[in-house]
XYZ file of C-alpha atoms in Angstrom:
606
model
C 6.821 -6.094 19.823
C 9.198 -7.500 22.839
C 12.390 -4.276 21.647
C 9.424 -1.478 21.067
C 11.309 1.643 20.701
C 9.141 4.865 19.821
C 10.667 7.495 17.897
C 8.279 10.700 16.967
C 7.758 10.612 12.976
C 9.153 14.210 12.705
C 12.665 13.301 13.976
C 12.708 10.138 12.591
C 11.832 11.919 9.187
C 14.652 14.447 9.883
C 16.897 11.630 10.512
C 16.091 9.607 6.905
C 17.020 13.202 5.102
C 20.440 13.217 6.806
C 21.198 9.826 5.383
C 19.665 10.653 1.365
C 22.257 10.876 -1.371
C 21.070 14.253 -3.783
C 18.775 15.450 -0.823
C 17.852 19.116 -1.772
C 19.472 22.102 0.109
C 17.061 24.177 2.032
C 15.205 26.663 -0.278
C 14.948 23.754 -2.707
C 12.473 21.283 -4.233
C 12.192 18.747 -6.244
C 9.217 19.404 -8.582
C 7.767 17.982 -11.948
C 8.483 19.851 -15.015
C 7.166 19.729 -18.532
C 8.545 22.926 -20.326
C 11.264 24.865 -20.196
C 11.700 28.465 -22.186
C 14.867 29.351 -24.128
C 15.724 33.096 -23.518
C 18.511 34.949 -25.849
C 19.844 37.735 -24.205
C 17.573 40.170 -24.573
C 15.116 38.463 -23.464
C 12.648 37.137 -26.215
C 11.614 33.655 -26.612
C 13.590 31.744 -29.174
C 12.536 28.071 -28.364
C 10.767 25.828 -26.219
C 11.987 22.643 -24.520
C 9.897 19.404 -23.681
C 11.589 18.293 -20.482
C 8.569 15.215 -20.406
C 9.688 11.486 -20.469
C 8.876 9.834 -24.097
C 9.443 6.566 -23.040
C 6.310 6.022 -21.897
C 2.636 5.446 -24.006
C 2.176 9.289 -22.675
C 4.891 12.067 -21.859
C 5.243 12.107 -18.094
C 6.485 14.832 -16.688
C 10.063 14.671 -14.818
C 11.587 15.715 -11.615
C 13.987 18.742 -11.662
C 15.561 20.597 -8.511
C 14.241 24.049 -8.145
C 13.649 27.178 -5.951
C 11.492 25.753 -3.170
C 7.890 25.923 -3.847
C 5.649 28.330 -2.049
C 2.294 26.311 0.105
C -0.735 27.670 -1.490
C -3.925 27.286 -0.021
C -6.892 29.602 -1.582
C -4.322 32.594 -1.904
C -2.218 33.881 -5.460
C 1.317 32.817 -4.280
C 4.059 33.485 -7.068
C 7.204 31.015 -7.741
C 10.527 32.084 -8.097
C 12.277 31.724 -11.051
C 9.841 29.349 -12.427
C 5.572 28.283 -11.853
C 3.227 26.958 -13.801
C 1.657 28.919 -17.056
C -1.069 30.618 -15.465
C 1.800 32.523 -13.486
C 4.547 32.580 -15.573
C 2.646 32.857 -18.847
C -0.962 34.239 -17.679
C -2.322 31.647 -19.895
C -4.074 28.869 -18.543
C -6.327 25.796 -20.372
C -9.165 26.325 -18.119
C -11.627 29.604 -17.658
C -8.652 30.828 -15.400
C -10.912 34.223 -13.982
C -8.099 35.456 -12.214
C -4.862 34.205 -14.146
C -4.139 38.117 -14.931
C -3.807 38.536 -11.190
C -1.275 35.552 -11.390
C 0.982 36.321 -13.906
C 0.894 39.787 -12.354
C 2.292 38.690 -8.953
C 4.434 36.541 -11.117
C 6.115 39.161 -12.806
C 6.288 41.500 -9.866
C 7.684 39.222 -7.269
C 10.760 38.201 -9.861
C 11.212 41.287 -10.654
C 11.999 42.847 -7.015
C 13.979 39.246 -6.336
C 16.122 39.757 -9.080
C 16.168 43.478 -9.428
C 19.925 44.943 -9.074
C 21.441 41.648 -10.105
C 23.980 41.825 -12.376
C 23.753 38.377 -14.759
C 23.001 37.534 -18.205
C 20.611 34.845 -17.483
C 18.724 37.073 -14.763
C 18.971 40.202 -16.885
C 17.446 37.624 -19.916
C 14.488 36.880 -17.419
C 14.034 40.555 -16.643
C 13.495 41.819 -20.068
C 11.518 39.093 -21.062
C 8.918 39.627 -17.873
C 8.571 43.015 -18.562
C 7.892 42.618 -22.485
C 5.942 39.411 -22.155
C 1.798 39.665 -23.470
C 0.687 37.284 -23.346
C -0.819 37.124 -26.726
C 2.197 36.395 -28.089
C 1.432 32.685 -26.790
C -0.460 32.270 -29.473
C 2.866 32.753 -32.214
C 5.903 30.358 -32.244
C 7.438 28.147 -30.713
C 4.582 27.991 -28.106
C 2.376 24.785 -27.602
C -1.027 24.239 -26.368
C 0.742 21.181 -24.245
C 2.502 24.010 -21.853
C -0.793 25.127 -20.648
C -0.855 24.372 -17.121
C 2.241 23.146 -17.190
C 5.387 24.065 -14.782
C 7.773 25.997 -17.168
C 11.003 26.975 -15.950
C 13.709 29.127 -18.181
C 16.959 28.685 -19.937
C 19.748 30.996 -21.485
C 20.453 30.038 -25.401
C 23.790 28.442 -25.578
C 24.114 27.763 -21.766
C 23.528 24.040 -20.831
C 22.602 25.412 -17.249
C 18.699 26.494 -16.573
C 18.407 29.914 -15.227
C 17.879 29.054 -11.730
C 20.601 26.890 -11.468
C 23.020 30.080 -12.790
C 25.272 31.161 -9.608
C 23.803 34.484 -9.046
C 20.137 32.664 -8.977
C 21.782 30.538 -6.505
C 22.821 32.785 -4.156
C 19.545 34.868 -4.530
C 17.893 31.696 -3.037
C 20.251 30.719 -0.583
C 20.232 33.872 1.075
C 16.770 33.875 1.233
C 16.868 30.578 3.147
C 19.166 31.632 5.795
C 18.185 34.812 6.487
C 17.261 35.091 10.184
C 14.800 36.988 12.373
C 15.685 38.447 15.176
C 16.101 36.488 18.474
C 12.975 37.066 19.317
C 11.489 35.523 17.095
C 13.395 32.026 17.214
C 11.820 29.000 19.129
C 12.744 25.894 20.723
C 12.617 23.259 18.268
C 10.527 20.267 19.304
C 11.851 18.077 16.823
C 15.812 18.926 16.576
C 16.118 20.910 20.100
C 17.860 23.953 18.901
C 17.126 27.456 19.105
C 15.576 28.547 15.265
C 13.287 30.319 13.126
C 9.753 29.113 13.429
C 8.233 27.353 10.278
C 4.492 28.936 10.392
C 3.076 26.835 7.281
C 4.779 23.005 7.057
C 5.702 21.653 3.747
C 2.725 20.270 1.664
C 3.155 16.255 1.437
C 2.404 15.420 -2.481
C 1.919 11.664 -3.521
C -0.494 10.190 -0.895
C -3.166 8.710 -2.878
C -6.269 10.723 -2.989
C -4.811 13.433 -1.892
C -5.126 16.506 -2.854
C -2.867 16.989 -6.028
C -0.972 20.116 -4.901
C -0.073 18.340 -1.918
C -1.533 17.968 1.573
C -0.322 19.056 5.285
C 0.999 16.610 7.449
C 1.260 19.182 10.528
C -1.546 22.270 10.202
C -3.309 24.488 12.130
C -6.457 25.938 10.593
C -9.435 26.042 13.235
C -8.851 27.842 16.796
C -10.696 24.133 18.411
C -7.014 23.310 17.475
C -4.793 25.754 19.295
C -4.089 26.379 22.487
C -2.535 29.800 24.264
C -3.672 32.168 21.574
C -1.050 30.723 19.352
C -1.109 30.982 15.738
C -0.730 27.964 12.795
C 3.064 26.363 13.528
C 3.152 27.746 17.093
C 1.450 25.317 18.707
C 3.769 22.606 17.058
C 6.983 24.655 16.906
C 9.293 23.379 14.381
C 11.626 25.395 12.826
C 11.737 25.785 8.915
C 14.954 23.772 8.580
C 13.317 20.901 10.449
C 9.984 21.746 8.318
C 12.203 21.811 5.407
C 14.030 18.188 5.724
C 10.781 16.185 7.219
C 9.101 17.434 4.462
C 11.983 16.780 1.197
C 12.220 13.046 2.997
C 8.385 12.279 2.907
C 8.095 14.007 -0.179
C 11.018 11.557 -1.675
C 9.854 8.680 0.094
C 6.128 8.923 -1.795
C 7.317 9.464 -5.660
C 6.178 6.816 -7.789
C 8.573 4.403 -8.405
C 10.569 5.130 -5.084
C 11.746 2.205 -2.909
C 10.627 3.072 -0.016
C 6.920 3.400 -1.204
C 4.890 0.529 -1.211
C 3.356 0.927 -4.942
C -0.284 0.484 -4.182
C -1.911 1.754 -1.635
C -3.534 -0.300 1.195
C -7.232 0.484 0.311
C -7.141 4.240 1.509
C -3.459 4.361 3.358
C -0.051 4.894 1.359
C 2.518 3.245 2.818
C 6.564 4.255 3.349
C 8.979 2.736 5.309
C 12.561 3.338 5.774
C 15.360 1.660 7.930
C 17.936 3.448 10.184
C 21.530 1.916 10.720
C 24.808 2.566 11.622
C 25.333 3.178 8.013
C 24.403 3.955 4.718
C 24.608 0.777 3.145
C 23.243 -1.489 5.807
C 19.998 1.351 5.838
C 19.727 0.323 1.994
C 19.962 -3.033 2.282
C 17.217 -2.944 5.250
C 15.082 -0.531 2.668
C 15.451 -3.389 -0.197
C 14.929 -6.028 2.151
C 12.017 -4.041 3.602
C 10.512 -3.807 0.001
C 10.181 -7.219 -0.909
C 8.787 -7.836 2.578
C 6.320 -5.491 2.598
C 4.976 -6.155 -1.280
C 6.407 -8.630 -3.146
C 4.371 -7.937 -5.959
C 6.129 -8.175 -9.303
C 9.469 -7.733 -7.718
C 12.253 -9.947 -9.211
C 11.781 -13.666 -7.994
C 15.438 -14.291 -7.253
C 14.998 -11.826 -4.331
C 11.900 -12.577 -2.817
C 12.716 -16.409 -2.943
C 15.899 -14.940 -0.723
C 14.040 -12.957 1.432
C 11.253 -15.575 1.930
C 13.855 -18.114 2.934
C 15.187 -15.703 5.534
C 11.850 -15.181 7.202
C 11.840 -19.309 7.578
C 14.823 -19.398 9.209
C 13.706 -16.115 11.607
C 10.599 -18.309 12.196
C 12.682 -21.227 13.362
C 14.792 -19.201 15.757
C 17.612 -17.511 14.045
C 18.150 -13.265 14.350
C 18.209 -11.780 11.358
C 21.646 -9.725 11.711
C 23.209 -13.480 12.141
C 21.395 -14.642 8.453
C 21.953 -11.065 6.517
C 24.845 -9.508 8.262
C 24.477 -6.997 5.693
C 21.390 -5.771 7.368
C 23.389 -4.922 10.365
C 23.024 -5.722 13.965
C 20.438 -3.244 15.963
C 18.839 -1.637 12.655
C 15.647 0.371 13.329
C 12.807 0.161 10.779
C 9.881 2.476 10.608
C 6.507 1.995 8.550
C 4.103 5.095 8.188
C 0.501 4.335 6.501
C -0.726 7.851 5.555
C -4.360 8.410 3.912
C -6.340 11.886 2.971
C -7.925 14.034 4.835
C -9.276 16.872 2.230
C -6.119 19.618 2.816
C -4.098 17.362 5.289
C -3.307 13.815 6.237
C -4.263 10.764 8.773
C -2.118 9.231 9.864
C -3.176 5.431 9.770
C -0.053 3.742 11.638
C 3.184 4.864 12.516
C 5.390 1.912 13.660
C 8.733 1.506 15.018
C 11.121 -1.129 16.129
C 13.991 -3.236 15.258
C 14.204 -5.040 11.789
C 14.458 -7.848 13.573
C 11.721 -7.172 14.874
C 9.390 -6.727 12.122
C 10.723 -9.292 10.871
C 10.194 -12.216 13.224
C 6.387 -10.654 13.251
C 6.346 -11.167 9.330
C 8.084 -14.751 9.331
C 4.646 -15.185 11.696
C 2.112 -14.315 10.117
C 3.572 -16.187 6.949
C 3.094 -19.094 9.101
C -0.451 -18.180 10.287
C -1.537 -17.527 6.922
C 0.494 -20.797 5.316
C -2.174 -23.536 3.981
C -2.134 -26.925 2.101
C -1.942 -26.459 -0.718
C -0.813 -22.946 -1.458
C -2.487 -21.116 -3.410
C 0.285 -18.193 -4.412
C 3.338 -18.961 -6.155
C 5.310 -16.444 -4.123
C 4.971 -14.758 -0.724
C 1.676 -12.612 -1.069
C 1.575 -8.921 -0.253
C -0.668 -7.222 2.575
C -2.759 -5.919 -0.445
C -2.833 -9.303 -2.843
C -4.517 -10.841 0.683
C -7.014 -8.144 0.825
C -7.539 -8.178 -2.564
C -8.174 -12.398 -3.018
C -10.395 -12.108 0.478
C -12.191 -9.406 1.135
C -12.482 -7.646 -2.563
C -15.945 -8.016 -4.584
C -15.092 -9.049 -8.231
C -11.393 -9.194 -6.745
C -11.254 -5.080 -7.907
C -8.831 -2.986 -5.630
C -11.935 -0.490 -5.313
C -13.649 -2.480 -3.549
C -11.250 -3.568 -0.693
C -12.552 -2.248 2.658
C -10.268 0.809 3.193
C -10.052 0.746 7.403
C -9.730 -3.175 7.419
C -6.650 -3.767 5.185
C -4.701 -0.652 7.219
C -5.671 -2.830 10.135
C -4.801 -5.959 8.999
C -1.409 -4.826 7.518
C -0.404 -3.215 11.367
C -1.511 -6.334 12.531
C 1.017 -8.475 10.397
C 4.000 -5.613 11.465
C 3.210 -5.948 15.056
C 1.880 -9.752 15.744
C -1.242 -8.562 17.479
C -4.643 -10.339 16.593
C -5.500 -9.610 12.710
C -8.978 -8.011 13.301
C -11.824 -10.504 13.257
C -13.862 -7.921 10.683
C -11.111 -9.606 8.431
C -12.712 -13.269 9.137
C -16.056 -11.879 8.593
C -15.107 -10.328 5.249
C -14.243 -13.487 3.903
C -17.507 -15.179 5.149
C -19.326 -12.449 4.072
C -17.510 -12.898 0.188
C -18.100 -16.620 -0.195
C -22.327 -16.039 1.029
C -22.259 -13.787 -1.174
C -21.255 -15.812 -4.136
C -17.283 -15.761 -4.064
C -15.619 -19.273 -5.168
C -13.934 -20.715 -1.884
C -10.587 -20.959 -2.423
C -6.666 -21.043 -0.802
C -7.068 -17.635 -0.353
C -9.686 -17.530 2.125
C -9.185 -20.382 3.787
C -5.514 -18.927 4.314
C -7.233 -15.997 5.579
C -9.624 -18.046 8.084
C -6.829 -20.295 8.923
C -4.742 -16.467 10.251
C -7.451 -15.339 12.354
C -8.073 -18.569 14.007
C -4.721 -19.193 14.488
C -3.691 -16.006 16.281
C -7.081 -16.059 18.098
C -6.185 -19.447 19.861
C -2.358 -18.369 20.143
C -3.525 -15.369 21.992
C -5.176 -17.681 24.158
C -2.252 -19.890 24.288
C 0.948 -18.734 23.618
C 2.673 -21.548 23.766
C -0.063 -23.729 21.705
C 1.691 -27.000 20.025
C 1.828 -28.067 16.461
C -0.967 -30.416 16.934
C -3.479 -28.058 19.250
C -2.872 -25.633 16.256
C -5.582 -24.484 13.389
C -4.495 -26.991 10.913
C -2.604 -26.172 7.572
C -2.948 -29.270 5.625
C -6.166 -31.843 5.837
C -6.328 -33.419 9.505
C -8.655 -36.309 9.435
C -8.990 -36.002 13.229
C -9.015 -32.476 13.753
C -12.318 -32.289 16.371
C -13.914 -28.994 15.651
C -17.620 -30.026 13.984
C -17.592 -26.493 11.589
C -14.389 -27.999 10.074
C -15.522 -31.430 9.737
C -19.106 -30.400 7.918
C -16.807 -28.254 5.752
C -15.249 -31.393 4.438
C -18.701 -33.258 4.523
C -19.651 -30.337 2.066
C -16.767 -30.989 0.255
C -17.520 -34.608 -0.305
C -21.139 -34.660 -1.173
C -19.850 -31.859 -4.262
C -17.276 -34.277 -5.512
C -20.439 -37.036 -5.707
C -22.074 -35.051 -7.549
C -19.468 -33.683 -9.937
C -19.024 -37.791 -9.924
C -22.549 -38.594 -11.105
C -23.290 -35.259 -13.058
C -20.045 -33.899 -14.016
C -20.459 -29.594 -14.591
C -23.450 -28.752 -13.977
C -24.662 -24.866 -14.501
C -25.745 -24.395 -10.585
C -23.884 -26.350 -8.616
C -24.300 -27.975 -5.151
C -21.459 -25.207 -3.976
C -23.790 -22.414 -5.386
C -26.508 -23.159 -4.211
C -25.965 -24.327 -0.455
C -22.318 -23.470 0.491
C -23.456 -20.211 2.430
C -26.137 -21.864 3.969
C -24.893 -25.031 5.124
C -21.711 -23.369 6.320
C -24.332 -20.831 8.655
C -27.187 -22.807 9.564
C -26.010 -26.788 8.759
C -28.781 -28.894 10.578
C -31.519 -27.030 8.596
C -29.762 -27.672 5.023
C -27.487 -30.478 5.857
C -30.610 -32.684 5.486
C -30.974 -32.106 1.763
C -27.127 -32.363 1.127
C -27.565 -35.660 1.964
C -30.348 -36.761 0.532
C -29.577 -35.299 -2.441
C -25.857 -36.951 -2.448
C -27.266 -40.550 -1.982
C -29.396 -39.880 -5.375
C -25.391 -38.528 -6.648
C -23.916 -41.954 -5.362
C -26.803 -44.122 -6.909
C -25.887 -42.982 -10.544
C -22.094 -42.992 -9.899
C -22.463 -47.492 -8.323
C -23.486 -47.184 -12.028
C -21.199 -45.099 -13.577
C -18.333 -44.892 -11.479
C -18.229 -47.490 -9.099
C -14.434 -47.423 -8.033
C -15.047 -43.885 -7.076
C -18.427 -44.696 -5.646
C -16.666 -47.257 -3.096
C -13.536 -44.200 -1.919
C -16.452 -41.193 -1.625
C -18.658 -43.996 0.594
C -15.720 -44.670 2.611
C -14.412 -40.894 2.779
C -18.331 -40.152 3.931
C -17.985 -42.853 6.448
C -15.166 -41.463 7.604
C -16.525 -37.762 8.984
C -19.450 -39.169 9.706
C -18.140 -41.225 12.203
C -16.503 -37.643 13.564
C -19.994 -36.387 14.141
C -22.019 -37.663 16.660
C -25.914 -37.312 17.854
C -24.738 -35.029 20.654
C -23.332 -31.656 20.788
C -20.757 -30.488 20.745
C -20.194 -32.864 17.276
C -23.888 -33.353 15.702
C -25.366 -30.902 13.409
C -25.847 -27.330 15.444
C -28.812 -25.602 14.549
C -26.189 -22.924 13.627
C -22.626 -22.025 13.535
C -20.926 -18.632 14.915
C -18.418 -17.105 13.567
C -14.893 -18.734 13.561
C -16.348 -21.998 13.072
C -17.762 -20.935 9.582
C -14.059 -19.696 8.794
C -12.961 -23.766 10.170
C -16.240 -24.687 7.699
C -14.428 -22.857 5.183
C -11.082 -24.425 5.890
C -12.215 -28.177 6.101
C -13.699 -27.684 3.026
C -10.885 -26.886 1.655
C -8.969 -28.746 2.800
C -11.266 -32.073 1.895
C -11.009 -30.571 -1.564
C -7.644 -30.292 -2.091
C -6.648 -33.703 -0.753
C -6.662 -37.389 -2.183
C -9.235 -39.268 -0.699
C -8.511 -42.773 1.145
C -7.892 -45.594 -1.187
C -7.328 -43.038 -4.432
C -4.227 -44.330 -6.439
C -1.921 -40.938 -7.063
C -3.052 -40.607 -10.445
C -6.847 -41.402 -10.154
C -9.129 -38.687 -11.181
C -12.678 -37.912 -11.985
C -13.157 -38.708 -15.563
C -14.838 -35.612 -17.654
C -18.289 -35.687 -17.875
C -20.177 -33.264 -20.366
C -23.062 -32.207 -18.627
C -24.584 -28.372 -18.889
C -28.065 -29.217 -17.181
C -29.583 -28.483 -14.092
C -29.228 -30.938 -11.037
C -32.954 -31.198 -10.729
C -32.196 -33.363 -7.460
C -30.859 -30.707 -5.888
């Protein structure tokens, strides 16, 4: 990166909070709810409201703004005016060893907070808490679906929930603004203000694989992590306001369906991103641009095409802000990768730079993975690249976890791709995966960046070829081509066979050519003998191609059949195989293709 701008994670998140629309105020947070109990003025439950979204296959809880959720560790700690059923009703779906204590704590805390307040809604809640018995849950209007769900309250006939009534809001805001004495104030390292310190930082929810109750981005739970005898949050002085704002911003971005979140986790890493511009519109446009550039899966084709065209122009040297003035000049862009680590979160990577710099790196990435014919229709996301090239059976669960984060890091920073990406690709091919354009693209990307690292001004002629290059002077590439032509000879002679030459020899031929190619060549001569009798025209074409390739392979090093190929040459082998297999042969007419030959027998020669 040429315009590296170092920013702290918490500082950038706090600034994102400042531009959030409908951001929760201090003392409030967004929590998923399923139910509300409707009380009459006497505190008697007259109805229950199902708040869940019924549009999907299964009812889904919805987000509501409620008094800020307390952070629970091992102890019992009730929320104000809402909570899950074990706290609110003293009922749970499981064994519930301490349900009675949780309910008692909820009743005690809420009665203390609303004592003396003359509000119809809070008085109804007070009466409900004083008279409620868990056995009452067995009768109407309560339902078993309410067990373990979050529950709030509403006064019968009122359109607002009880926590939304002015008297309740006043109680919440008074607690949030409650200030300790000057001796308790600290210098906040995030905002630079003297303010009340955050002893515990907010729980962050939505990171794939992390605890459902949330995990901490900042925490100190062992003496080994502390200094100078300080406890918990004192070790990283952050004000309660800053902690609340960064927590609200990050939790908002991590919600499912958020524009600022890469929909699928990349390995074990959940990725969020956001922009910071001179005005809100430019920042939101940059967010939308980043969403498509980082994850084009399931996006609108027209928008993907627009971003693709923009990146092509960036790769030709045009500045992003001149192509897309709506993104703003000097817009900053942040990418944060988080992975679960028990009750805490690990920062896999933290990248910050101008959006122009990210766009240049993305454009370079798409140039580096380019192969012809391209195996994709839209720009592939890092997740799709990883699934197609490294995951057994192309299952997301089988992606090497740390590798994908390293690939994304390389994509966004322009640094070298991890060499382990190439080794994972070769390992999948040797394990029996069919060599595809995805594998060829990954191999080309890694090899091209290796070359660019040695020669930053590498010319197109010196680059790893995008399409078939008959004169490319690399023995691995030429042997990959040779293997593809002999495979074509087998197909022309025998049609489809149960176990093809590729199934038997691809892995060994790419690793130890000197020991395997003699067998391939001998079998190939037998196949060509059959082709001469059945498809004379094709035999001429295939033999011409073989002659052309053999002219590139001399009896002497480095162009002879080597005993073994190192990792990079095996990548060239896969690339040459794909190029040769996809290209038309010399002398082949545009509409000329092999006839279908039915044959489900084993290739006995092979």
